[in-house]
mmCIF file of C-alpha atoms in Angstrom:
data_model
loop_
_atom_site.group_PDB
_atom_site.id
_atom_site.type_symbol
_atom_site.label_atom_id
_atom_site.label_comp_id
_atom_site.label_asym_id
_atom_site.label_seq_id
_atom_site.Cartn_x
_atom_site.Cartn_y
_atom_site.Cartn_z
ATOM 1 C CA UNK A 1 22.639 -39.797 -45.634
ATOM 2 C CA UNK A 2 20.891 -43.147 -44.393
ATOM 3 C CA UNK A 3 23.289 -46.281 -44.668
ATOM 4 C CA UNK A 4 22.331 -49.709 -43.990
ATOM 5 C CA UNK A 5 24.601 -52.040 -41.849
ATOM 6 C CA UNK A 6 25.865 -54.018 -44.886
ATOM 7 C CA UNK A 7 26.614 -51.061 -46.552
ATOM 8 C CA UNK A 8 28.334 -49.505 -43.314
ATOM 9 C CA UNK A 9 30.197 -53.106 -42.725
ATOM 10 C CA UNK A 10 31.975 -52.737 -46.076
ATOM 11 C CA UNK A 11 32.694 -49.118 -47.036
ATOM 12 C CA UNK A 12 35.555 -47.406 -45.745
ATOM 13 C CA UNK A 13 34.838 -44.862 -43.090
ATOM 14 C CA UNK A 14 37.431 -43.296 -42.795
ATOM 15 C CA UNK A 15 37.384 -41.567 -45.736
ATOM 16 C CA UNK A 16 33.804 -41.101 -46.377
ATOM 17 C CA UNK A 17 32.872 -40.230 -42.683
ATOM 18 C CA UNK A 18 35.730 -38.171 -41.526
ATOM 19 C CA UNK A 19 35.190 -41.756 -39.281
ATOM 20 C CA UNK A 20 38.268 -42.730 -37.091
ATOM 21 C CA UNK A 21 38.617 -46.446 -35.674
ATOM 22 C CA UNK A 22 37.240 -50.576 -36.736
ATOM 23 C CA UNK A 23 33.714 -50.819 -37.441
ATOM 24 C CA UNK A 24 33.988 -54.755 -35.932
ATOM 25 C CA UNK A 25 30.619 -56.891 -35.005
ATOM 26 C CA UNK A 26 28.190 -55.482 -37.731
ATOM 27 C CA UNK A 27 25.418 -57.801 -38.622
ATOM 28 C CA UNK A 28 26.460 -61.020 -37.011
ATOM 29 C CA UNK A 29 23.737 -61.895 -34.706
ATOM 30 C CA UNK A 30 24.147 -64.993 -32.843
ATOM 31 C CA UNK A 31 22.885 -68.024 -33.707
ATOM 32 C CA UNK A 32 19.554 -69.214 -31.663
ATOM 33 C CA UNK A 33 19.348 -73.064 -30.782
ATOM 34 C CA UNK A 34 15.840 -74.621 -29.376
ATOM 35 C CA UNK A 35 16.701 -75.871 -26.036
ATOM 36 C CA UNK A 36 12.942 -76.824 -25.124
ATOM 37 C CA UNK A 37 8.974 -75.942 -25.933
ATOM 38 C CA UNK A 38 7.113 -76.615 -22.836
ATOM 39 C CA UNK A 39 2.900 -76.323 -23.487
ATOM 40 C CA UNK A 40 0.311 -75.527 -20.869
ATOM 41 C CA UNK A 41 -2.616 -77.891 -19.792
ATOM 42 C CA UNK A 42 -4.405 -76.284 -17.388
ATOM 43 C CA UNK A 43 -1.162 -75.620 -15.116
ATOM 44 C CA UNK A 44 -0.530 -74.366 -12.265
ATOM 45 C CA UNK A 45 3.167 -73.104 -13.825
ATOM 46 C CA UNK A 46 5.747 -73.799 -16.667
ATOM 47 C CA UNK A 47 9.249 -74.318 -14.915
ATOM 48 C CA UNK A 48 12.246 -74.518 -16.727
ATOM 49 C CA UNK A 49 14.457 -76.457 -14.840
ATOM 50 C CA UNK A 50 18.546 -77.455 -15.680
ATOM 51 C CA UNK A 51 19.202 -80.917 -15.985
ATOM 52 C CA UNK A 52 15.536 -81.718 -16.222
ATOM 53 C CA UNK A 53 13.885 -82.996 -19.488
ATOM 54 C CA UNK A 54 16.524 -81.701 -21.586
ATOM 55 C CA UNK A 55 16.441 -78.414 -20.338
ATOM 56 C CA UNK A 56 19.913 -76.175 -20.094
ATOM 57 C CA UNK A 57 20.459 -73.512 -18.371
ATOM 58 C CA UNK A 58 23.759 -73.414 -17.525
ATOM 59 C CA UNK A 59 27.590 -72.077 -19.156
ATOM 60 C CA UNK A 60 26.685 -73.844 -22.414
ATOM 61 C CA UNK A 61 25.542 -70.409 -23.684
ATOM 62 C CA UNK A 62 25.758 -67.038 -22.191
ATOM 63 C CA UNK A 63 22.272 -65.682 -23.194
ATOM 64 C CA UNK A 64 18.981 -67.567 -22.663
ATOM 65 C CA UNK A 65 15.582 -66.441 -24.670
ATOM 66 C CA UNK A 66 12.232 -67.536 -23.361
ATOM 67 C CA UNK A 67 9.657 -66.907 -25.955
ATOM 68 C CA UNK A 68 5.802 -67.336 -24.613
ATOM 69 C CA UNK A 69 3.069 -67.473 -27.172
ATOM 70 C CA UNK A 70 -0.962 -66.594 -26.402
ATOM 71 C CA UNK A 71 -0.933 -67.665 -22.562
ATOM 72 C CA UNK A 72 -4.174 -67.984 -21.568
ATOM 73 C CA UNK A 73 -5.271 -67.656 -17.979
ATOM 74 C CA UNK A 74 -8.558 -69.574 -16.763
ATOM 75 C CA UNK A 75 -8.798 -66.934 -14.647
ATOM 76 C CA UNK A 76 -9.837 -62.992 -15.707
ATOM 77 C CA UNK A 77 -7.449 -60.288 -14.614
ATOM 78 C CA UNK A 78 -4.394 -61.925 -13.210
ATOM 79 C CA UNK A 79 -1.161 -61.118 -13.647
ATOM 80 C CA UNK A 80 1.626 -62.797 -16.080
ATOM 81 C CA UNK A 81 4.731 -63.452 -13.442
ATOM 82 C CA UNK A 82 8.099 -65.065 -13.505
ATOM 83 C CA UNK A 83 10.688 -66.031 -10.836
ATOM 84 C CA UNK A 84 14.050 -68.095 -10.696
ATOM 85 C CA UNK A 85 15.628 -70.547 -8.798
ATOM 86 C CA UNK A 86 19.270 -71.145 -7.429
ATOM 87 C CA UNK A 87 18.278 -74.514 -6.389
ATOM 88 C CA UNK A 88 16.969 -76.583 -8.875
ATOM 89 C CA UNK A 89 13.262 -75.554 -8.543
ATOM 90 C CA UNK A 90 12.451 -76.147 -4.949
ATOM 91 C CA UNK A 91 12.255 -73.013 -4.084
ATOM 92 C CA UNK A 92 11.488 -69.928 -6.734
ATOM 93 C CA UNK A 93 12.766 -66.768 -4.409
ATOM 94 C CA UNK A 94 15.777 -65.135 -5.794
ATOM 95 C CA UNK A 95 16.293 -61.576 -4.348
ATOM 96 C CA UNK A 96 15.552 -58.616 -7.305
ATOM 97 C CA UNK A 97 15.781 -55.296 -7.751
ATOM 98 C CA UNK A 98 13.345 -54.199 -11.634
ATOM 99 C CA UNK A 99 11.572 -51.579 -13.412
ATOM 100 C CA UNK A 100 8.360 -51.823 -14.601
ATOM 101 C CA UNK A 101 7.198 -49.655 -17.678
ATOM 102 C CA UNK A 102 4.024 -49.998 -19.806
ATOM 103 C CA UNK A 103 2.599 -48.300 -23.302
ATOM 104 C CA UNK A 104 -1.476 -48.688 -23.543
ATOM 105 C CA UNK A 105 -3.806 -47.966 -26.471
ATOM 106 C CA UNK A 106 -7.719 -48.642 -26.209
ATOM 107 C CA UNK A 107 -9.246 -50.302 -29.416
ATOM 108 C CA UNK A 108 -11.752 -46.566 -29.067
ATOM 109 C CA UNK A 109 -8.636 -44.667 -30.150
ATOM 110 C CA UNK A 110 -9.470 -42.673 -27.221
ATOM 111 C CA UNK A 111 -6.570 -43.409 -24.646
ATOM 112 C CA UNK A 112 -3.132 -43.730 -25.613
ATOM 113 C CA UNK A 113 -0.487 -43.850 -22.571
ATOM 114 C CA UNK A 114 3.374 -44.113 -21.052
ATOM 115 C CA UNK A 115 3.683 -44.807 -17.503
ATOM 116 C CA UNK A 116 6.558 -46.253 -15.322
ATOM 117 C CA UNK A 117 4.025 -48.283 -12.885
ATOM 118 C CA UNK A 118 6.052 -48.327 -9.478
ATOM 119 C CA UNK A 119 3.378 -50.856 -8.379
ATOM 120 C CA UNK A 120 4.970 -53.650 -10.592
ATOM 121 C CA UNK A 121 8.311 -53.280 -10.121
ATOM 122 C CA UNK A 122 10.658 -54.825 -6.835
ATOM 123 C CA UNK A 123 13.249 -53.654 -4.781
ATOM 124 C CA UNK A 124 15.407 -56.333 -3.310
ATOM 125 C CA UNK A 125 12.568 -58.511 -3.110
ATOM 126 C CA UNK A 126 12.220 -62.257 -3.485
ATOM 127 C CA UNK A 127 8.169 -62.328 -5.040
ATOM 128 C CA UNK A 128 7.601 -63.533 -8.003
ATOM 129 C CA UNK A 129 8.306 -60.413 -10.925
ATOM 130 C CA UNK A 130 5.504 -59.158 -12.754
ATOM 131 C CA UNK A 131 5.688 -59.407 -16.381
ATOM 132 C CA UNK A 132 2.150 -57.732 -17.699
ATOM 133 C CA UNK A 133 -0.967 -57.267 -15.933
ATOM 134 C CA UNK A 134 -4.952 -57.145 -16.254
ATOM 135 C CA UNK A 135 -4.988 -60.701 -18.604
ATOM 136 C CA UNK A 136 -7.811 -60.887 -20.317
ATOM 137 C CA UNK A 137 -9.386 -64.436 -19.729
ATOM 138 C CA UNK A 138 -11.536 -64.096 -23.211
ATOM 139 C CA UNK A 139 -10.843 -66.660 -25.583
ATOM 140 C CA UNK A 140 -9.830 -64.403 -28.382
ATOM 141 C CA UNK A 141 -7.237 -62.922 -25.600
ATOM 142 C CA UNK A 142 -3.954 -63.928 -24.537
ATOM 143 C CA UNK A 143 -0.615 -62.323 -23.969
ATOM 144 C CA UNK A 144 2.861 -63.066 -25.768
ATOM 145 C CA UNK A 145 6.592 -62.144 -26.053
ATOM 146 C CA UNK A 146 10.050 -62.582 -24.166
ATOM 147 C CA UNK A 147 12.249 -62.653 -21.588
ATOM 148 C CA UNK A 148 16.069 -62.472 -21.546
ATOM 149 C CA UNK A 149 18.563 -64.016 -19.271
ATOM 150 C CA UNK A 150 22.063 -63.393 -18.991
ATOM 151 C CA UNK A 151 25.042 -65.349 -17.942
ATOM 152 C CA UNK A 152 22.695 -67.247 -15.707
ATOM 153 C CA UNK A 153 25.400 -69.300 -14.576
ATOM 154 C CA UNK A 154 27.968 -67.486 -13.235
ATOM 155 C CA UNK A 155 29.155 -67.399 -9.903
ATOM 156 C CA UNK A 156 30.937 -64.094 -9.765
ATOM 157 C CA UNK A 157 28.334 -61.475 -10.951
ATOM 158 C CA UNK A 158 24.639 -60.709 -10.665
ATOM 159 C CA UNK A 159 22.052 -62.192 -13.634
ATOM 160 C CA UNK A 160 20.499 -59.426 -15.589
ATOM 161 C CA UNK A 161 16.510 -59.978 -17.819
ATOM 162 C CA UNK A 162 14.601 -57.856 -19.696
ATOM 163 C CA UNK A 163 11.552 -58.841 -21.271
ATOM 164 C CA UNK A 164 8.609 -57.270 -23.765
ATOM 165 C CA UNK A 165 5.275 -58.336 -23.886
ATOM 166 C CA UNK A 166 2.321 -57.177 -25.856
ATOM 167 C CA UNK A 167 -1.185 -58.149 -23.773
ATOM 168 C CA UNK A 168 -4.728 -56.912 -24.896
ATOM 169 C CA UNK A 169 -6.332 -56.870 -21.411
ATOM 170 C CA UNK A 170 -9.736 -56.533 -19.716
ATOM 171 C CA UNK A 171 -10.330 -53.930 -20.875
ATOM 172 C CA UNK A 172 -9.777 -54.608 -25.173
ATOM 173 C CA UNK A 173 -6.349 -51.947 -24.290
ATOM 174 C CA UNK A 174 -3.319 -52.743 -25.863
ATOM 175 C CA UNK A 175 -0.276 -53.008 -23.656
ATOM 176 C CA UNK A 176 3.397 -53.022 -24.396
ATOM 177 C CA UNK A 177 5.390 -53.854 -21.129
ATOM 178 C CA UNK A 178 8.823 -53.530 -20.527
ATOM 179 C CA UNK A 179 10.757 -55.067 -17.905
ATOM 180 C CA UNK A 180 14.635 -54.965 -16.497
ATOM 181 C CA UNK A 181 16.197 -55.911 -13.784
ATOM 182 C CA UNK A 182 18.598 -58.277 -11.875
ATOM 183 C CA UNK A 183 18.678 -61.207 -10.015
ATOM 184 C CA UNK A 184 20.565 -60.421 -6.790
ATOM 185 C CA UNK A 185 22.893 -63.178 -6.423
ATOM 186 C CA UNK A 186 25.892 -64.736 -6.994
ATOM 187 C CA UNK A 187 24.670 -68.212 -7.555
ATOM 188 C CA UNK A 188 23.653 -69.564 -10.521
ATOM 189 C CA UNK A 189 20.372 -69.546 -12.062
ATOM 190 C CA UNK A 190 19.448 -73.131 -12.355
ATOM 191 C CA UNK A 191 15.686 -72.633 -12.946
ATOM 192 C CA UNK A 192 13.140 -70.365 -14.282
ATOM 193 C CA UNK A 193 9.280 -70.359 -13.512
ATOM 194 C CA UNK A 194 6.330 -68.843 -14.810
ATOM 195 C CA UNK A 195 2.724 -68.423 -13.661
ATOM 196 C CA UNK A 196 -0.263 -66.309 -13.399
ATOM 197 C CA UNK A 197 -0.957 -64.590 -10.308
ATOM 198 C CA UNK A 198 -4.443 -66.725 -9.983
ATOM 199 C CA UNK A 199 -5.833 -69.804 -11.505
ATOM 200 C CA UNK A 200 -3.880 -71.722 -13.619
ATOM 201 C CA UNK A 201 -2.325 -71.111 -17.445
ATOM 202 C CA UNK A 202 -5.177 -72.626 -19.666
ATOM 203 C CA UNK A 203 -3.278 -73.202 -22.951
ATOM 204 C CA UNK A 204 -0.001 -71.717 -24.481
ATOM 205 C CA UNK A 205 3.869 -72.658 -24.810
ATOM 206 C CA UNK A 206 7.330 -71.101 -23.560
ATOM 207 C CA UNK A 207 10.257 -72.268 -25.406
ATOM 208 C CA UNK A 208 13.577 -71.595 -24.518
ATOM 209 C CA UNK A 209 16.536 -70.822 -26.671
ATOM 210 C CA UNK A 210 20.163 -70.621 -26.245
ATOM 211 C CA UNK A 211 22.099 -67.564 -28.179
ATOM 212 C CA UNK A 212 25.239 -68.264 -29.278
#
């Protein structure tokens, strides 16, 4: 029998289930503050930078969302990328280790795919992390989704993202990507940056949240 999670959060288990133990944490998702909505011009990047404008990204919250909406490249067939920063933005080349996995589906219904694409992925590399490819520079084209970071502050462990993104590309395919991974470091993550592999972003915005 199906249960929802309000229904599992309030029934007793134990005597139902044969269940043994607390049910504890069901259905209280943390709450999601805007920190700051940053919208492309014609630029060469978005940075997200702490202490800058507003923008926090430090031990005021554990978890950090970036949410990007229809980023549109002036440039066809480039590649969505991110990379982050231990010092403040002046340099974007923190040492990662990722996995890089796509779904496709052509508009034709002819071509549906799952494919771990070794080709976009890093190991223990500083480049800037690839976060779909083939962008479509049409005007009725441009990619969106999100990227996770977590505990970008601390100065004990490594800084774990994942991120989604749904991208109909040169070719009119739909892709899903998915992509995990760390940032190799001990230092804190003071600053996030995103680009396209070539040209500049044309229009869109990134805003970033805090989770509580």
């Amino acid at each position: 029998m199906a249960i929802s999670l309000a229904q599992a959060s309030s029934m007793d288990l134990s005597q139902d289930y044969n269940f043994t133990g607390t049910v504890t944490g069901m259905g209280t998702a943390g709450a999601m503050t805007l920190i700051k909505t940053l919208t492309a011009s014609s630029s060469s990047s978005l940075s997200f930078v702490n202490g800058s404008n507003g923008v926090v990204l430090d031990n005021t919250y554990k978890s950090y969302k970036f949410v990007f909406k229809n980023m549109h490249p002036s440039t066809d067939s480039v590649t969505f990328q991110f990379n982050g920063s231990t010092d403040s933005g002046s340099n974007y080349n923190v040492t990662k280790t990722t996995s890089y996995f796509e779904a496709s589906h052509n508009e034709a219904d002819t071509e549906a795919d799952l494919s771990y694409i070794t080709g976009n992925d890093l190991a223990q590399s500083t480049s800037y992390q690839d976060l779909t490819r083939f962008v479509s520079s049409d005007n009725d084209h441009a990619p969106s989704g999100e990227l996770w970071l977590f505990n970008p502050s601390s100065t004990t462990y490594v800084k774990h993202f994942i991120s989604t993104v749904s991208n109909t590309n040169i070719n009119d395919k739909l892709l899903n990507t998915f992509v995990g991974g760390y940032f190799n470091t001990t230092s804190a993550i003071n600053a996030v940056d995103f680009k396209f592999s070539g040209g500049t972003i044309d229009d869109g915005t990134i805003s970033l949240y805090g989770i509580s």
